[in-house]
XYZ file of C-alpha atoms in Angstrom:
346
model
C -27.786 -185.097 -177.413
C -26.952 -188.230 -175.198
C -29.078 -188.840 -172.087
C -27.382 -188.733 -168.773
C -28.642 -191.313 -166.422
C -28.882 -190.122 -162.812
C -29.378 -191.912 -159.387
C -33.106 -192.746 -158.968
C -32.808 -191.803 -155.220
C -34.500 -188.517 -154.819
C -32.146 -187.185 -152.340
C -29.249 -187.956 -154.216
C -29.726 -187.482 -157.956
C -26.038 -187.675 -158.816
C -25.115 -188.289 -162.321
C -23.855 -191.853 -163.174
C -20.531 -191.944 -165.015
C -18.674 -195.361 -164.607
C -20.494 -197.925 -162.593
C -24.034 -197.972 -161.351
C -26.364 -200.624 -159.559
C -29.223 -201.821 -161.873
C -32.529 -203.466 -160.589
C -34.876 -205.511 -162.514
C -37.636 -202.943 -161.866
C -35.763 -200.661 -164.116
C -34.200 -198.456 -161.572
C -30.382 -197.479 -161.325
C -28.594 -196.157 -158.304
C -25.050 -195.052 -157.600
C -22.781 -197.354 -155.549
C -22.911 -195.069 -152.450
C -26.780 -195.224 -152.260
C -26.793 -199.077 -152.921
C -24.244 -199.467 -150.223
C -26.172 -197.396 -147.855
C -29.492 -199.241 -148.699
C -27.964 -202.619 -148.720
C -28.614 -203.425 -152.475
C -25.005 -204.587 -153.055
C -25.400 -207.389 -150.547
C -26.286 -210.517 -152.665
C -27.123 -212.530 -149.568
C -29.895 -210.352 -148.318
C -33.017 -212.071 -149.352
C -35.197 -208.999 -148.189
C -33.869 -206.567 -150.466
C -36.252 -203.836 -151.597
C -35.899 -201.339 -154.347
C -35.558 -197.735 -152.659
C -37.388 -196.028 -155.420
C -40.530 -198.218 -155.795
C -40.323 -200.640 -152.825
C -40.130 -203.880 -155.171
C -38.628 -207.000 -153.364
C -35.606 -207.974 -154.833
C -34.941 -211.589 -153.673
C -33.326 -213.232 -156.650
C -29.472 -213.016 -156.979
C -29.775 -211.404 -160.576
C -32.377 -208.785 -159.575
C -29.722 -206.413 -158.682
C -26.545 -206.361 -160.599
C -23.529 -203.846 -160.949
C -23.307 -202.743 -164.602
C -20.389 -200.825 -166.258
C -21.630 -197.723 -168.041
C -18.583 -197.368 -170.227
C -17.842 -201.072 -171.491
C -14.666 -201.703 -173.291
C -14.686 -202.957 -177.026
C -13.965 -206.637 -176.057
C -16.685 -206.576 -173.775
C -19.190 -205.433 -176.243
C -17.946 -208.112 -178.626
C -18.215 -210.905 -176.166
C -21.282 -209.822 -174.061
C -23.845 -211.076 -176.685
C -21.635 -213.438 -178.679
C -23.136 -216.947 -178.928
C -26.689 -215.843 -178.283
C -29.444 -216.296 -180.674
C -30.715 -213.319 -182.614
C -34.083 -213.668 -180.542
C -32.153 -213.480 -177.258
C -30.154 -210.559 -178.436
C -33.180 -208.729 -179.579
C -34.882 -209.447 -176.459
C -31.996 -208.158 -174.578
C -31.933 -204.976 -176.674
C -35.532 -204.304 -176.260
C -35.368 -204.699 -172.709
C -32.403 -202.283 -172.583
C -34.224 -199.884 -174.727
C -37.213 -200.189 -172.422
C -35.119 -199.403 -169.283
C -33.608 -196.453 -171.236
C -37.243 -195.226 -172.151
C -38.495 -195.634 -168.466
C -35.506 -193.647 -167.074
C -36.242 -190.705 -169.659
C -39.838 -190.692 -168.830
C -39.238 -190.756 -165.170
C -36.859 -187.816 -165.805
C -39.338 -186.015 -167.597
C -42.151 -186.637 -164.919
C -39.421 -185.598 -162.326
C -38.524 -182.349 -164.229
C -42.355 -181.563 -164.707
C -43.000 -182.054 -160.967
C -40.100 -179.863 -160.301
C -41.373 -177.506 -162.807
C -44.765 -177.489 -161.325
C -43.517 -177.012 -157.807
C -41.353 -174.327 -158.844
C -44.272 -172.803 -160.775
C -46.558 -172.857 -157.733
C -43.862 -171.539 -155.747
C -43.139 -168.768 -158.237
C -46.881 -168.164 -158.350
C -47.063 -167.765 -154.512
C -44.057 -165.547 -154.432
C -45.458 -163.720 -157.408
C -48.704 -163.138 -155.223
C -46.799 -162.093 -152.298
C -44.826 -159.649 -154.412
C -48.014 -158.386 -155.911
C -49.559 -158.039 -152.437
C -46.148 -156.291 -151.212
C -46.104 -153.938 -154.119
C -49.832 -153.130 -153.544
C -49.170 -152.606 -149.970
C -46.030 -150.430 -150.810
C -48.125 -148.538 -153.206
C -50.650 -147.946 -150.782
C -48.186 -146.870 -148.362
C -46.483 -144.556 -150.824
C -49.888 -143.097 -151.681
C -50.675 -142.591 -147.937
C -47.273 -140.860 -147.306
C -47.610 -138.770 -150.465
C -51.084 -137.630 -149.139
C -49.529 -136.922 -145.731
C -46.739 -135.281 -147.210
C -49.127 -133.099 -149.290
C -51.125 -132.365 -146.131
C -48.016 -131.479 -144.199
C -47.014 -129.341 -147.094
C -50.232 -127.540 -146.790
C -49.718 -127.120 -142.898
C -46.268 -126.004 -143.283
C -47.375 -123.249 -145.869
C -50.007 -122.308 -143.427
C -47.765 -122.198 -140.506
C -45.238 -120.077 -142.575
C -48.146 -117.710 -143.526
C -48.841 -117.525 -139.723
C -45.327 -116.966 -138.925
C -45.166 -114.163 -141.327
C -48.282 -112.645 -139.789
C -46.920 -112.956 -136.372
C -43.572 -111.334 -137.440
C -45.665 -108.311 -138.930
C -47.662 -107.986 -136.049
C -44.492 -108.172 -133.763
C -42.850 -105.606 -135.959
C -46.189 -103.403 -135.422
C -46.031 -104.033 -131.611
C -42.302 -103.104 -131.336
C -42.987 -99.841 -133.230
C -45.745 -99.289 -131.075
C -43.927 -100.135 -128.023
C -40.965 -97.812 -129.085
C -43.470 -95.090 -129.909
C -45.033 -95.389 -126.358
C -41.513 -95.543 -124.677
C -40.486 -92.338 -126.509
C -43.757 -90.697 -125.304
C -43.319 -91.799 -121.773
C -39.454 -90.538 -121.885
C -40.734 -87.391 -123.226
C -43.487 -86.868 -120.598
C -41.113 -88.002 -117.903
C -38.611 -85.301 -119.089
C -41.449 -82.561 -119.162
C -42.392 -83.714 -115.596
C -38.924 -83.737 -114.318
C -38.326 -80.390 -116.054
C -41.487 -78.858 -114.515
C -40.460 -80.392 -110.990
C -36.991 -78.931 -111.490
C -38.181 -75.635 -112.487
C -40.525 -75.499 -109.348
C -37.750 -76.726 -107.111
C -35.579 -74.072 -108.608
C -38.241 -71.388 -108.175
C -38.815 -72.479 -104.396
C -35.149 -72.330 -103.747
C -34.826 -69.029 -105.361
C -37.809 -67.723 -103.383
C -36.353 -69.191 -100.191
C -33.087 -67.768 -100.903
C -34.579 -64.260 -101.605
C -36.795 -64.359 -98.727
C -33.904 -65.532 -96.274
C -31.677 -62.834 -97.585
C -34.376 -60.173 -97.173
C -35.269 -61.463 -93.693
C -31.882 -61.842 -92.384
C -30.021 -58.958 -93.858
C -30.563 -56.911 -90.855
C -32.079 -59.559 -88.304
C -28.602 -59.643 -86.425
C -28.748 -56.255 -85.554
C -31.778 -56.729 -83.254
C -30.994 -58.057 -79.771
C -31.791 -61.563 -78.978
C -31.560 -62.987 -82.437
C -29.623 -66.231 -83.306
C -28.945 -66.513 -86.912
C -32.243 -65.982 -88.479
C -34.349 -67.724 -85.794
C -36.023 -64.493 -84.360
C -39.959 -64.240 -84.580
C -40.914 -60.618 -85.790
C -44.556 -61.209 -84.979
C -44.150 -60.246 -81.231
C -42.406 -56.902 -82.142
C -44.421 -53.954 -81.048
C -44.304 -50.181 -80.844
C -42.525 -48.349 -78.048
C -44.580 -45.781 -76.379
C -43.249 -43.413 -73.805
C -43.637 -44.788 -70.091
C -44.297 -48.425 -71.468
C -41.926 -51.367 -71.310
C -38.195 -51.171 -71.755
C -36.929 -48.524 -74.220
C -33.514 -47.524 -75.666
C -32.779 -43.835 -75.329
C -30.028 -41.686 -76.214
C -29.061 -38.151 -75.616
C -29.678 -35.694 -78.390
C -26.374 -34.176 -79.695
C -25.895 -30.824 -80.427
C -26.091 -31.114 -84.122
C -29.672 -32.655 -83.880
C -31.339 -29.179 -83.962
C -33.534 -30.014 -81.221
C -33.091 -28.060 -77.890
C -34.737 -30.544 -75.705
C -31.669 -31.998 -74.291
C -32.238 -35.273 -72.371
C -35.812 -34.443 -71.989
C -36.128 -34.499 -75.728
C -37.476 -37.792 -77.236
C -37.394 -39.086 -80.806
C -39.461 -41.807 -82.562
C -38.159 -45.308 -82.808
C -38.828 -49.087 -82.687
C -38.525 -50.842 -79.408
C -39.185 -54.467 -78.580
C -42.550 -54.986 -76.876
C -43.460 -56.739 -73.712
C -44.478 -59.710 -75.418
C -40.759 -60.732 -76.393
C -39.820 -63.855 -74.549
C -37.174 -66.448 -74.581
C -39.272 -69.056 -76.489
C -39.371 -66.621 -79.525
C -35.717 -66.163 -79.636
C -34.853 -69.792 -80.750
C -37.956 -70.445 -82.736
C -37.030 -71.256 -86.239
C -37.984 -68.800 -88.939
C -37.912 -71.103 -92.097
C -39.592 -69.392 -95.055
C -41.598 -66.545 -93.620
C -45.062 -66.183 -95.259
C -46.397 -62.998 -96.363
C -48.923 -62.799 -93.453
C -45.997 -63.121 -90.908
C -43.545 -60.560 -92.368
C -42.586 -57.279 -90.709
C -40.903 -54.306 -92.064
C -37.580 -53.148 -90.618
C -36.783 -49.626 -90.234
C -35.196 -47.616 -93.067
C -31.593 -46.993 -92.606
C -30.657 -43.353 -92.464
C -34.342 -42.202 -94.085
C -37.401 -41.095 -92.792
C -40.793 -42.328 -92.362
C -44.162 -40.577 -92.530
C -45.938 -40.089 -89.209
C -48.835 -42.116 -90.099
C -46.715 -45.385 -90.532
C -48.704 -48.531 -91.583
C -46.554 -50.736 -89.534
C -46.508 -48.704 -86.348
C -50.198 -47.481 -86.555
C -49.046 -44.579 -84.020
C -46.972 -41.732 -83.423
C -43.295 -42.652 -83.250
C -42.038 -43.027 -79.705
C -38.264 -42.518 -78.456
C -35.499 -43.170 -80.681
C -34.163 -46.899 -80.954
C -30.742 -47.344 -79.205
C -28.440 -50.144 -80.775
C -27.670 -53.033 -78.292
C -23.957 -53.008 -77.137
C -23.534 -56.712 -78.074
C -24.400 -56.298 -81.663
C -21.229 -56.505 -83.837
C -22.483 -57.148 -87.378
C -22.043 -54.286 -89.702
C -23.847 -54.690 -92.959
C -23.250 -52.455 -96.135
C -19.739 -51.752 -95.212
C -20.396 -49.597 -92.251
C -17.346 -49.033 -90.000
C -19.099 -48.780 -86.693
C -22.234 -49.745 -84.839
C -25.445 -48.239 -86.011
C -27.145 -45.767 -84.043
C -31.070 -45.364 -83.918
C -33.148 -45.858 -86.604
C -34.354 -42.188 -87.290
C -37.899 -41.194 -88.036
C -39.452 -37.981 -88.592
C -41.814 -36.805 -85.627
C -44.929 -35.278 -86.449
C -44.681 -31.550 -87.009
C -40.764 -31.942 -86.135
C -37.763 -31.796 -88.494
C -36.076 -34.641 -90.184
C -33.851 -36.381 -87.810
C -31.183 -37.327 -90.209
C -28.477 -34.902 -89.614
C -26.941 -36.816 -86.705
C -28.242 -40.177 -87.567
C -26.675 -43.576 -87.231
C -24.185 -42.924 -90.161
C -23.532 -39.300 -89.028
C -24.380 -37.959 -92.462
């Protein structure tokens, strides 16, 4: 393979094809580099070789040579010279070629060495980078493994918390059911108690107010029967009526029958006092309509007095009676039953 000559300027290193500037110090440069450094100027006595710094003061120290001579040039360039001169010229030419080849080898070796060192440095850097990357990968793998263990632990805790939450939810539902059941029982007991109280109040009101309007001075269930007393002859205000002929007693106006009368303790403040729900201790019996009572009446405690006369202002007629009631009849001690001409005239 033919060797290609290059410009000996390290910054250029261009291949020489047609023409080149050759120096006696066995260096060759391209035309551009010789013009730039001033080698092509023959009048310059201070010329120096750009490659080795040799002073080239002689006119023939720097010549421009054609690298592709013609056949005529080859024939005439050495013609007329002695063989010794021809051999000397040839040996010097071969020496130039040998020097350029050796310099190229040195240059390539230097380049290879520098590239090898650079490669070694890069390789070392790459090894360090790979080592760091492997260490980072191992650390990340360890961290990933630990995070995986943490995730598994958290998942187990989550499952445990879900189970505990389900248990708590079931317990809460059970407690709520028990609460609702107990609440329903308590409300039912309260409703039953309220219904019983309402029923007792209704019954007591119906029993207490059935004939309460028959008594003078009452105002729609507001009378207080605790002040009622027993009428005795000659004491307090008494209602009397004349005995009829069918009564069977010949006493006339002077004959008197037993009856219930308002005592002297009856006053205005008791007429408007609210009754409410009367207790057992404040209840008083009303006379039996059209019936008889024994002489030893537990309510009266004494012999019956004069017969009870209905008030003329009383207009309420319970039990379908077409007219006002007369006196409540009682059986006097040792006497006959006074029911023949009673209030209902039966």
